[in-house]
XYZ file of C-alpha atoms in Angstrom:
684
model
C 130.276 131.659 118.554
C 132.884 129.467 116.852
C 132.545 126.389 119.043
C 129.864 124.641 121.003
C 130.905 126.150 124.331
C 128.609 128.059 126.637
C 128.763 131.808 127.244
C 131.704 133.447 129.029
C 132.470 132.527 132.648
C 129.920 133.901 135.152
C 131.128 134.983 138.585
C 127.737 135.799 140.043
C 125.910 133.316 142.235
C 122.549 134.714 141.162
C 120.326 131.796 140.109
C 119.563 131.615 136.414
C 116.658 130.107 134.542
C 116.529 128.763 131.024
C 113.423 129.059 128.862
C 113.291 125.911 126.754
C 111.102 124.962 123.778
C 110.029 121.311 123.770
C 108.314 119.209 121.149
C 104.847 119.302 122.691
C 101.456 120.600 121.488
C 101.396 123.017 124.444
C 101.751 126.570 123.168
C 104.357 127.616 125.702
C 108.032 127.307 126.565
C 109.142 125.832 129.894
C 111.364 127.315 132.607
C 114.172 125.213 134.088
C 116.752 126.054 136.715
C 120.398 126.234 135.639
C 122.739 124.963 138.304
C 125.407 123.471 136.100
C 128.171 125.938 136.886
C 129.351 129.378 135.875
C 129.362 128.754 132.098
C 125.838 129.813 131.208
C 124.086 128.273 128.175
C 123.019 130.630 125.392
C 119.942 130.693 123.133
C 120.326 128.216 120.313
C 121.885 125.457 122.398
C 120.251 122.110 123.069
C 119.560 120.983 126.619
C 118.493 117.705 128.198
C 115.687 118.251 130.697
C 113.181 116.165 132.669
C 109.644 116.394 131.284
C 107.023 114.331 133.051
C 108.441 110.840 133.381
C 110.787 111.277 130.456
C 114.037 113.033 129.744
C 113.910 115.004 126.500
C 116.102 117.385 124.532
C 114.798 120.887 123.989
C 115.998 124.163 122.528
C 117.202 126.995 124.763
C 115.364 130.132 123.618
C 116.093 132.460 126.527
C 118.102 132.993 129.712
C 116.768 134.996 132.660
C 117.547 135.694 136.305
C 113.868 135.470 137.264
C 110.924 133.158 136.780
C 107.239 133.089 137.678
C 107.330 129.342 138.291
C 107.249 128.464 142.029
C 110.559 127.094 143.327
C 109.016 123.742 144.292
C 107.790 123.292 140.714
C 111.127 124.035 139.051
C 113.346 121.275 137.735
C 117.026 121.409 136.914
C 118.579 121.237 133.491
C 120.323 117.862 133.286
C 122.893 118.619 130.579
C 123.705 120.992 127.748
C 124.987 119.795 124.380
C 128.197 121.819 124.412
C 129.731 119.539 121.788
C 128.096 121.464 118.956
C 127.871 125.188 118.180
C 124.595 126.935 119.066
C 121.992 127.365 116.370
C 122.070 130.867 114.934
C 119.706 133.721 115.717
C 118.624 133.669 112.054
C 117.666 129.994 112.311
C 115.757 130.686 115.517
C 113.928 133.541 113.784
C 112.984 131.232 110.891
C 111.440 128.730 113.322
C 109.680 131.522 115.212
C 108.179 132.843 111.972
C 107.006 129.370 110.917
C 105.464 128.761 114.343
C 103.671 132.102 114.249
C 102.458 131.852 110.640
C 101.315 128.227 110.804
C 99.859 128.667 114.310
C 101.943 125.984 115.997
C 104.035 125.998 119.195
C 107.679 126.937 118.654
C 108.866 123.598 120.028
C 106.778 121.661 117.484
C 108.565 123.547 114.711
C 112.159 123.815 115.909
C 112.796 120.497 117.664
C 111.397 117.967 115.106
C 113.372 119.794 112.405
C 116.578 118.536 114.032
C 117.965 115.016 113.383
C 116.676 112.410 115.835
C 120.187 111.403 116.888
C 120.916 115.009 117.808
C 117.924 114.883 120.162
C 118.836 111.562 121.766
C 119.072 111.377 125.582
C 122.720 110.359 125.407
C 125.173 112.189 123.128
C 126.861 109.007 121.888
C 125.629 109.385 118.290
C 126.480 113.086 118.269
C 130.042 112.512 119.435
C 130.493 109.666 116.949
C 129.260 111.890 114.114
C 131.573 114.742 115.129
C 134.562 112.375 115.128
C 133.604 111.199 111.667
C 133.346 114.779 110.399
C 136.715 115.640 111.926
C 138.327 113.057 109.651
C 136.975 114.755 106.528
C 139.378 116.958 104.622
C 138.486 120.626 105.130
C 140.064 121.710 101.851
C 137.632 123.578 99.654
C 138.247 123.901 95.929
C 135.269 125.526 94.187
C 136.822 125.061 90.751
C 134.198 123.229 88.700
C 134.918 120.368 86.348
C 134.461 120.970 82.646
C 130.982 122.294 82.013
C 129.028 122.373 78.752
C 128.784 125.660 76.895
C 125.485 127.336 77.632
C 123.264 128.754 74.935
C 122.715 132.540 75.123
C 119.463 132.277 77.129
C 121.014 129.887 79.640
C 124.120 132.042 80.029
C 122.053 135.155 80.567
C 119.993 133.362 83.224
C 123.046 131.959 85.056
C 124.762 135.362 85.096
C 121.602 137.116 86.304
C 121.138 134.622 89.165
C 124.770 134.730 90.284
C 124.952 138.491 89.948
C 121.825 139.236 91.973
C 122.410 141.489 94.952
C 120.304 141.130 98.087
C 116.847 139.564 98.170
C 116.000 138.813 94.547
C 113.198 136.278 93.958
C 113.473 134.940 90.405
C 111.314 132.561 88.407
C 113.418 130.498 86.007
C 110.696 129.652 83.521
C 111.973 127.035 81.101
C 110.331 124.366 78.995
C 111.117 120.774 79.924
C 114.598 119.881 78.722
C 115.701 123.521 78.483
C 118.671 122.945 80.786
C 117.480 124.542 84.022
C 119.717 122.223 86.059
C 122.764 123.365 84.098
C 121.829 126.978 84.798
C 121.628 126.164 88.513
C 125.071 124.532 88.472
C 126.818 127.304 86.583
C 125.201 130.006 88.709
C 126.301 128.057 91.794
C 129.858 127.886 90.424
C 129.982 131.675 90.199
C 128.689 132.106 93.759
C 131.170 129.576 95.183
C 134.071 131.168 93.297
C 133.161 134.615 94.618
C 132.660 133.622 98.271
C 134.835 130.866 99.759
C 132.428 130.375 102.697
C 129.192 130.415 100.692
C 126.573 127.712 101.135
C 123.967 126.939 98.479
C 120.690 125.156 99.198
C 119.061 123.210 96.358
C 115.601 121.756 96.954
C 113.943 119.038 94.868
C 110.375 117.834 95.424
C 110.920 114.095 95.908
C 113.525 111.748 97.361
C 113.843 109.694 94.173
C 115.113 112.781 92.320
C 118.039 113.356 94.692
C 120.451 110.633 93.409
C 120.483 111.990 89.857
C 120.922 115.608 90.976
C 123.539 114.657 93.577
C 125.541 112.755 90.958
C 125.528 115.815 88.690
C 126.592 118.130 91.537
C 129.450 115.907 92.717
C 130.715 115.441 89.174
C 130.684 119.195 88.591
C 132.217 120.173 91.960
C 134.689 117.412 92.929
C 136.447 119.697 95.434
C 133.291 120.853 97.228
C 131.657 119.018 100.126
C 128.036 118.149 99.364
C 125.441 117.158 101.985
C 122.102 115.534 101.230
C 119.114 115.843 103.564
C 115.853 113.927 103.244
C 113.701 111.568 105.305
C 114.955 108.467 103.513
C 118.436 108.693 105.021
C 119.553 106.500 107.892
C 119.589 108.552 111.100
C 123.376 108.361 111.457
C 123.924 109.581 107.903
C 121.372 112.344 108.312
C 123.105 113.598 111.467
C 126.520 113.683 109.766
C 125.109 115.607 106.812
C 123.177 118.002 109.052
C 126.263 118.707 111.159
C 128.360 119.250 108.020
C 125.895 121.930 106.974
C 125.581 123.400 110.481
C 129.356 123.668 110.902
C 129.744 125.263 107.470
C 131.791 122.384 106.015
C 129.197 121.460 103.375
C 129.005 124.111 100.671
C 126.145 122.619 98.659
C 123.146 121.177 100.490
C 120.681 119.138 98.451
C 117.399 118.057 99.955
C 113.660 117.685 99.950
C 111.281 119.978 101.838
C 112.697 119.219 105.308
C 116.047 120.707 104.253
C 114.563 124.204 104.397
C 114.751 123.937 108.206
C 118.437 122.943 108.181
C 120.996 125.122 109.947
C 122.988 126.908 107.207
C 125.094 129.687 108.735
C 126.663 130.806 105.428
C 123.649 130.501 103.126
C 124.071 132.686 100.021
C 121.691 131.220 97.418
C 118.500 129.122 97.455
C 117.328 127.127 94.429
C 113.930 125.399 94.336
C 113.543 123.024 91.405
C 110.005 122.200 90.189
C 108.692 124.872 92.536
C 105.098 124.151 91.546
C 105.172 120.636 92.961
C 102.624 119.974 95.758
C 105.216 117.746 97.499
C 106.783 120.917 98.900
C 103.762 121.192 101.216
C 104.016 119.012 104.327
C 100.736 117.169 104.910
C 101.222 115.970 108.500
C 102.197 117.662 111.755
C 103.496 121.126 110.945
C 101.808 121.672 107.574
C 104.349 124.082 106.164
C 105.209 125.029 102.602
C 108.953 124.630 102.033
C 108.714 126.933 99.017
C 107.089 129.725 100.999
C 109.499 129.327 103.926
C 112.387 129.414 101.458
C 111.190 132.750 100.099
C 110.874 134.129 103.645
C 114.337 132.822 104.533
C 115.846 134.463 101.440
C 114.192 137.759 102.370
C 115.402 137.427 105.972
C 119.009 136.819 104.857
C 118.827 139.270 101.924
C 119.985 136.645 99.421
C 118.753 135.552 95.956
C 116.270 132.733 95.516
C 115.473 130.929 92.268
C 112.196 129.108 91.636
C 112.480 126.875 88.571
C 109.619 125.302 86.653
C 108.165 124.650 83.213
C 104.704 125.011 84.758
C 104.965 127.490 87.645
C 102.401 127.533 90.415
C 99.745 130.169 89.911
C 100.902 131.878 93.117
C 104.395 132.307 91.673
C 103.034 133.295 88.255
C 100.860 135.956 89.870
C 103.923 137.339 91.678
C 105.653 137.594 88.302
C 102.661 139.375 86.782
C 102.621 141.869 89.659
C 106.418 142.318 89.268
C 107.211 141.080 92.762
C 109.330 138.362 91.126
C 111.436 138.754 88.010
C 111.203 136.182 85.231
C 114.061 134.569 83.303
C 112.957 132.489 80.322
C 114.360 129.430 78.554
C 112.106 128.909 75.565
C 114.150 126.250 73.755
C 115.510 122.848 74.671
C 119.190 122.753 75.560
C 120.289 119.732 73.491
C 121.111 120.396 69.878
C 118.242 119.459 67.539
C 115.991 118.594 70.519
C 112.501 120.002 70.101
C 109.373 119.725 72.182
C 107.426 116.551 71.404
C 104.380 116.581 69.186
C 101.264 116.050 71.320
C 98.474 113.954 69.836
C 95.024 113.360 71.316
C 93.486 109.923 70.887
C 89.676 109.959 71.077
C 88.769 106.854 73.073
C 85.183 106.997 71.800
C 86.462 106.345 68.278
C 89.561 104.289 69.019
C 88.295 101.856 71.648
C 91.082 100.669 73.970
C 91.959 97.031 74.471
C 93.985 96.124 77.566
C 93.791 99.842 78.342
C 95.671 100.820 75.162
C 94.185 102.240 71.959
C 95.356 100.908 68.593
C 97.016 104.271 67.876
C 99.143 104.041 71.002
C 99.974 100.366 70.404
C 101.215 101.206 66.887
C 103.330 104.080 68.222
C 104.925 101.813 70.852
C 105.666 99.174 68.178
C 107.488 101.744 66.050
C 109.740 102.536 69.025
C 110.417 98.885 69.714
C 111.408 98.328 66.086
C 113.765 101.327 66.230
C 115.343 100.331 69.552
C 113.859 103.346 71.337
C 112.116 103.537 74.700
C 108.494 104.334 75.521
C 106.896 105.566 78.725
C 103.281 104.891 79.657
C 102.003 107.126 82.431
C 99.073 106.166 84.647
C 98.744 107.828 88.015
C 96.939 104.902 89.616
C 98.868 102.056 91.191
C 97.600 98.562 91.871
C 95.872 96.203 89.438
C 92.417 97.749 89.477
C 90.788 100.410 91.671
C 87.693 98.275 92.332
C 86.741 94.604 92.599
C 83.048 94.059 91.918
C 80.367 91.414 91.447
C 78.356 91.662 88.202
C 75.567 89.501 89.623
C 74.507 91.546 92.651
C 76.480 94.778 92.427
C 78.724 94.126 95.432
C 81.828 96.329 95.498
C 84.951 95.763 97.594
C 84.798 98.627 100.064
C 87.251 99.113 102.894
C 85.520 98.184 106.177
C 87.423 100.982 107.976
C 87.253 103.790 105.377
C 84.792 105.345 102.964
C 86.938 104.150 100.064
C 87.325 101.174 97.763
C 89.844 98.422 98.385
C 92.341 98.457 95.517
C 93.033 95.110 93.878
C 96.717 94.106 93.897
C 96.582 90.862 91.950
C 100.307 89.888 92.001
C 100.243 90.029 95.806
C 96.787 88.357 95.941
C 95.550 91.171 98.141
C 92.945 93.889 98.414
C 94.653 96.934 99.865
C 93.250 100.213 101.162
C 95.475 103.096 100.086
C 94.153 105.239 102.945
C 94.558 103.064 106.050
C 96.830 100.333 104.568
C 94.455 97.520 105.573
C 95.105 94.356 103.549
C 92.659 91.509 102.935
C 92.788 88.338 100.893
C 90.934 88.432 97.603
C 87.582 86.693 98.266
C 87.024 83.470 96.312
C 83.391 84.408 95.814
C 81.071 87.356 96.326
C 80.433 87.846 100.077
C 76.834 88.809 99.275
C 75.571 86.345 96.654
C 78.326 83.747 96.344
C 79.123 84.488 92.680
C 82.660 83.251 91.943
C 83.125 85.457 88.875
C 84.332 88.684 90.517
C 85.564 91.291 88.066
C 88.196 94.031 88.349
C 86.894 97.449 87.304
C 89.269 100.030 85.879
C 93.020 99.757 85.442
C 96.060 100.433 87.552
C 99.738 100.147 86.671
C 99.849 96.410 87.449
C 97.031 95.641 85.001
C 98.581 97.795 82.266
C 101.869 95.970 82.821
C 100.075 92.660 82.377
C 98.402 93.913 79.201
C 101.689 95.159 77.743
C 103.297 91.770 78.244
C 100.431 90.186 76.300
C 100.613 92.696 73.439
C 104.432 92.863 73.325
C 105.665 89.511 74.692
C 109.267 90.126 73.567
C 109.528 93.628 75.079
C 111.347 94.358 78.310
C 108.668 96.002 80.463
C 109.369 97.692 83.789
C 106.848 99.125 86.239
C 107.938 101.900 88.628
C 105.471 102.922 91.322
C 105.219 103.002 95.107
C 104.533 99.260 95.207
C 107.494 98.165 93.080
C 109.979 100.461 94.851
C 109.238 99.793 98.505
C 112.723 98.545 99.344
C 115.467 101.082 99.973
C 117.473 101.722 96.835
C 115.003 99.908 94.568
C 113.758 103.090 92.896
C 117.255 104.227 91.967
C 118.129 100.730 90.727
C 115.033 100.780 88.522
C 115.857 104.195 87.059
C 119.457 103.109 86.469
C 118.241 100.146 84.430
C 116.196 102.517 82.255
C 119.204 104.783 81.721
C 121.362 101.767 80.777
C 118.893 100.850 78.042
C 117.759 97.614 79.702
C 114.093 98.619 79.452
C 111.966 98.968 76.316
C 108.684 100.081 77.873
C 108.453 101.874 81.192
C 105.122 102.209 82.961
C 104.765 104.323 86.045
C 102.984 106.842 88.191
C 104.013 110.412 88.996
C 107.354 109.015 90.230
C 108.509 108.898 86.598
C 106.882 112.125 85.459
C 109.434 114.706 86.514
C 113.111 115.411 86.682
C 114.411 112.262 84.999
C 116.511 112.610 81.862
C 115.761 109.538 79.738
C 118.027 110.036 76.719
C 116.582 107.255 74.521
C 112.914 107.829 75.282
C 110.924 109.172 72.321
C 107.320 108.270 73.161
C 105.081 109.072 76.107
C 101.577 107.660 76.391
C 99.193 109.141 78.962
C 96.393 106.848 80.123
C 93.154 107.943 81.797
C 93.851 111.600 82.689
C 90.193 112.626 82.372
C 89.147 112.127 86.004
C 90.946 115.343 87.036
C 88.813 117.380 84.602
C 85.761 116.957 86.829
C 87.313 117.134 90.271
C 85.699 119.276 92.978
C 89.177 120.651 93.781
C 89.724 123.985 92.026
C 93.437 123.182 91.759
C 92.834 119.976 89.787
C 93.160 121.504 86.317
C 96.349 123.338 87.303
C 97.848 120.090 88.591
C 96.733 118.054 85.582
C 98.248 120.553 83.154
C 101.543 120.554 85.081
C 101.542 116.767 85.251
C 100.908 116.375 81.529
C 103.576 118.920 80.607
C 106.080 117.305 82.947
C 105.537 113.752 81.732
C 105.459 114.916 78.108
C 108.822 116.535 78.744
C 110.448 113.120 79.272
C 110.263 112.499 75.503
C 112.882 113.584 72.977
C 115.292 115.255 75.390
C 118.383 114.135 73.457
C 117.101 115.116 70.016
C 116.076 112.907 67.129
C 118.591 110.304 66.039
C 119.305 109.845 62.346
C 116.658 107.491 61.021
C 114.885 107.530 64.416
C 111.355 108.501 65.388
C 110.323 112.051 66.182
C 109.339 112.473 69.838
C 105.614 112.218 70.449
C 103.082 112.255 73.268
C 99.796 110.365 72.957
C 97.021 111.347 75.372
C 94.092 108.937 75.504
C 90.948 110.885 76.358
C 87.196 110.873 75.956
C 87.143 114.678 75.875
C 89.541 115.681 73.063
C 87.889 119.098 72.657
C 88.559 120.173 76.248
C 90.502 123.486 76.272
C 93.065 122.121 78.741
C 94.208 119.550 76.186
C 94.396 122.239 73.515
C 96.811 124.185 75.750
C 98.895 121.047 76.315
C 99.076 120.403 72.558
C 100.345 123.948 72.010
C 102.757 123.794 74.992
C 101.147 127.108 75.899
C 101.431 127.578 79.641
C 101.270 131.372 79.349
C 97.781 131.388 77.865
C 96.564 128.585 80.125
C 97.819 130.394 83.252
C 96.289 133.704 82.159
C 92.880 132.078 81.664
C 93.125 130.205 84.960
C 94.116 133.333 86.890
C 91.112 135.139 85.427
C 88.845 132.304 86.585
C 90.435 132.302 90.047
C 90.018 136.077 90.344
C 86.318 135.885 89.463
C 85.760 132.927 91.794
C 87.621 134.566 94.688
C 90.027 131.718 95.398
C 93.833 131.668 95.825
C 96.015 133.413 94.847
C 93.382 136.167 95.208
C 92.115 134.848 98.540
C 93.899 133.551 101.652
C 92.618 130.435 103.347
C 92.947 128.254 106.415
C 91.344 124.863 106.938
C 90.261 123.549 110.332
C 89.965 119.766 110.389
C 88.336 117.685 113.100
C 88.138 113.938 113.563
C 86.283 111.739 116.024
C 84.721 108.298 116.368
C 81.339 109.816 115.501
C 80.904 112.330 112.686
C 78.435 114.348 114.798
C 81.187 114.997 117.358
C 83.522 116.413 114.720
C 80.781 118.517 113.117
C 79.642 119.854 116.506
C 83.176 121.019 117.326
C 83.470 122.772 113.973
C 80.083 124.437 114.409
C 81.230 125.733 117.792
C 84.493 126.919 116.208
C 82.598 128.824 113.535
C 80.843 131.009 116.118
C 83.177 131.208 119.108
C 85.097 134.328 118.014
C 83.979 137.547 116.328
C 85.196 137.576 112.758
C 84.487 140.802 110.833
C 86.014 140.644 107.368
C 86.573 136.884 107.683
C 84.395 134.355 105.843
C 83.756 131.127 107.733
C 82.058 128.482 105.624
C 79.778 125.755 106.885
C 81.478 122.622 108.265
C 81.252 119.648 105.911
C 82.456 116.031 105.950
C 85.757 115.477 104.121
C 85.679 113.769 100.720
C 87.004 110.557 102.260
C 84.964 110.924 105.412
C 86.106 107.857 107.344
C 89.726 106.664 107.548
C 90.710 103.824 109.902
C 87.320 104.058 111.639
C 87.767 107.758 112.374
C 85.226 110.228 110.984
C 86.580 113.477 109.523
C 85.127 116.902 108.767
C 86.497 120.309 107.826
C 85.773 124.025 108.052
C 87.174 126.535 105.528
C 88.113 130.063 106.616
C 88.845 132.771 104.030
C 89.906 136.403 103.784
C 91.150 138.689 100.984
C 93.733 140.034 103.477
C 96.561 137.820 104.743
C 97.285 140.058 107.799
C 93.575 140.051 108.709
C 93.420 136.261 108.441
C 96.559 135.860 110.547
C 95.209 138.186 113.257
C 91.943 136.233 113.364
C 93.712 132.856 113.488
C 95.832 133.928 116.437
C 92.778 134.865 118.523
C 90.855 131.858 117.238
C 93.564 129.389 118.239
C 93.658 130.732 121.804
C 89.925 130.085 122.120
C 89.996 126.672 120.451
C 92.876 125.450 122.624
C 90.763 126.231 125.672
C 87.738 124.380 124.258
C 86.919 120.977 125.692
C 85.983 118.449 123.025
C 86.325 114.758 122.253
C 87.325 115.626 118.709
C 90.963 115.854 117.642
C 91.573 118.890 115.508
C 94.281 120.624 113.512
C 94.676 123.804 111.516
C 96.317 124.132 108.112
C 97.231 127.566 106.781
C 97.312 127.894 102.984
C 95.808 124.430 102.378
C 96.496 122.738 99.053
C 93.937 119.912 99.357
C 90.395 120.898 100.295
């Protein structure tokens, strides 16, 4: 339907009823009476309806001339948003699939995926956004600006992606700096040139990566409308961008995971950059995987999808091994003379660190400073120190509301809990024994920054982490200063580890990666390897300058003989993934097993455990393994106790069938515990 009007004129006086999905935890849609005239709403339109004491916007999912709701219980539809075209049947099917697979009500999937201003009680923001869009030029010139010449491997990959016919899932497997982004852009150029109406969706894992990618896209396609979608946008801007995509005006849509639920009526290609990144999995509310939904959406629409990574997820790698996905490889860096950095392990038992830095790493940083080159120190732990302790009596600064330590943030003079966000003043003395000499234990980015300024007082040091980039735009401003050469030494968390193209950076130092080697999480080694490869890939991307230093990566570790580090030194993901898949197969864990995690929380741990024990036995489960309920690793958060129950099956259809029956029973169970289900959990 080309406009936002309702269905053709209806002459009949037969009463009609609209079935509407609302954003509620109730697993049902609601019937409302339509008495707004002969122009009947259609599925996919938005309607304002009374719900309890509120008026809310819901999604019309069906129209009928009968209802089982008694007449005295029925309420009238208040208004229909005729200003905007209905959402497509394909979009409705995507939401229905997500609701079914992740065991959530349809309304909890479809409605929150829409911009807030589109769901407002009054359509003022919607009408303002439509007027703004109407002023945009509708001319569409897909002719790209001058593009660099691709090397043979890049050209082959771009042609294969653009030439794919129908559903074609492809892994673009390229080492860091191999020019995957350029392949995306040149494949996109071919698709846009071939189809004047085509829309292309490009997903990136984090908001702070969008400015750099958006700049590249706009520079390459000056005549193409680009829309960006992520949670950091102002609501008015998000609505304009969403409508541009929904109306087909925007040809390239760039976004984070929430963009997978955008309305894209002319979608012809999906690209997922850094597909392995855990940020693609939503961890609150609807716990969906944007990567997995993207693959389903590509299959539904019979279009190509590209998953790019230097360190693919084991699920994707297994699909390649079983030939469900094809693999395109970029084995060399794109820039002339650029080679992968040399990885060196620094044994911290022999080279004792001072201020968190070994003498080997300090010397390497000094060589870069002398040559006018940049260094990056990576530590995935923000704050000054993870623990404040008393040497006299053993007191440790625990959070009073969580089973976790309070992290010391010395510049702010605060102890801060990274789980519940509680902040306390740093005590002047030990609360237990009165000792005034309290000591920080361990190091975070703030303490390393302080140490660097002592060791290199003339160096320009910049810290980039969640604490230093709280203000809107501060992260991009910080990255811009690095690109302009105003920073000598950059220290940061995972925010700096991926996607950024630092042209003058030749050294990466990795501090304290060992904790992941002994994690209880079976995914920890996979994530550590990916993290190390990604952060190592920031070095030497522009090639070695004449008279400059060769790119290097120094990893400080107490376990230099660990096989994971050997794989990192060899840049050998293939061998590492093969070994890890063999271990996973023998252990019977994903991708060779399918899982769901039931979480429960309550004021008392016994209440949560009791609910999970009931859940474990309330439904017959042949072929399904239900493990014993256990407290979560961080058991208490904000004075709420938490526990979990893991469900497993070697068959995805069998697990889905069980979950459907299980959810019906659990929703009817009376309990004081709050609970939620996550399908395909990534953190257990």
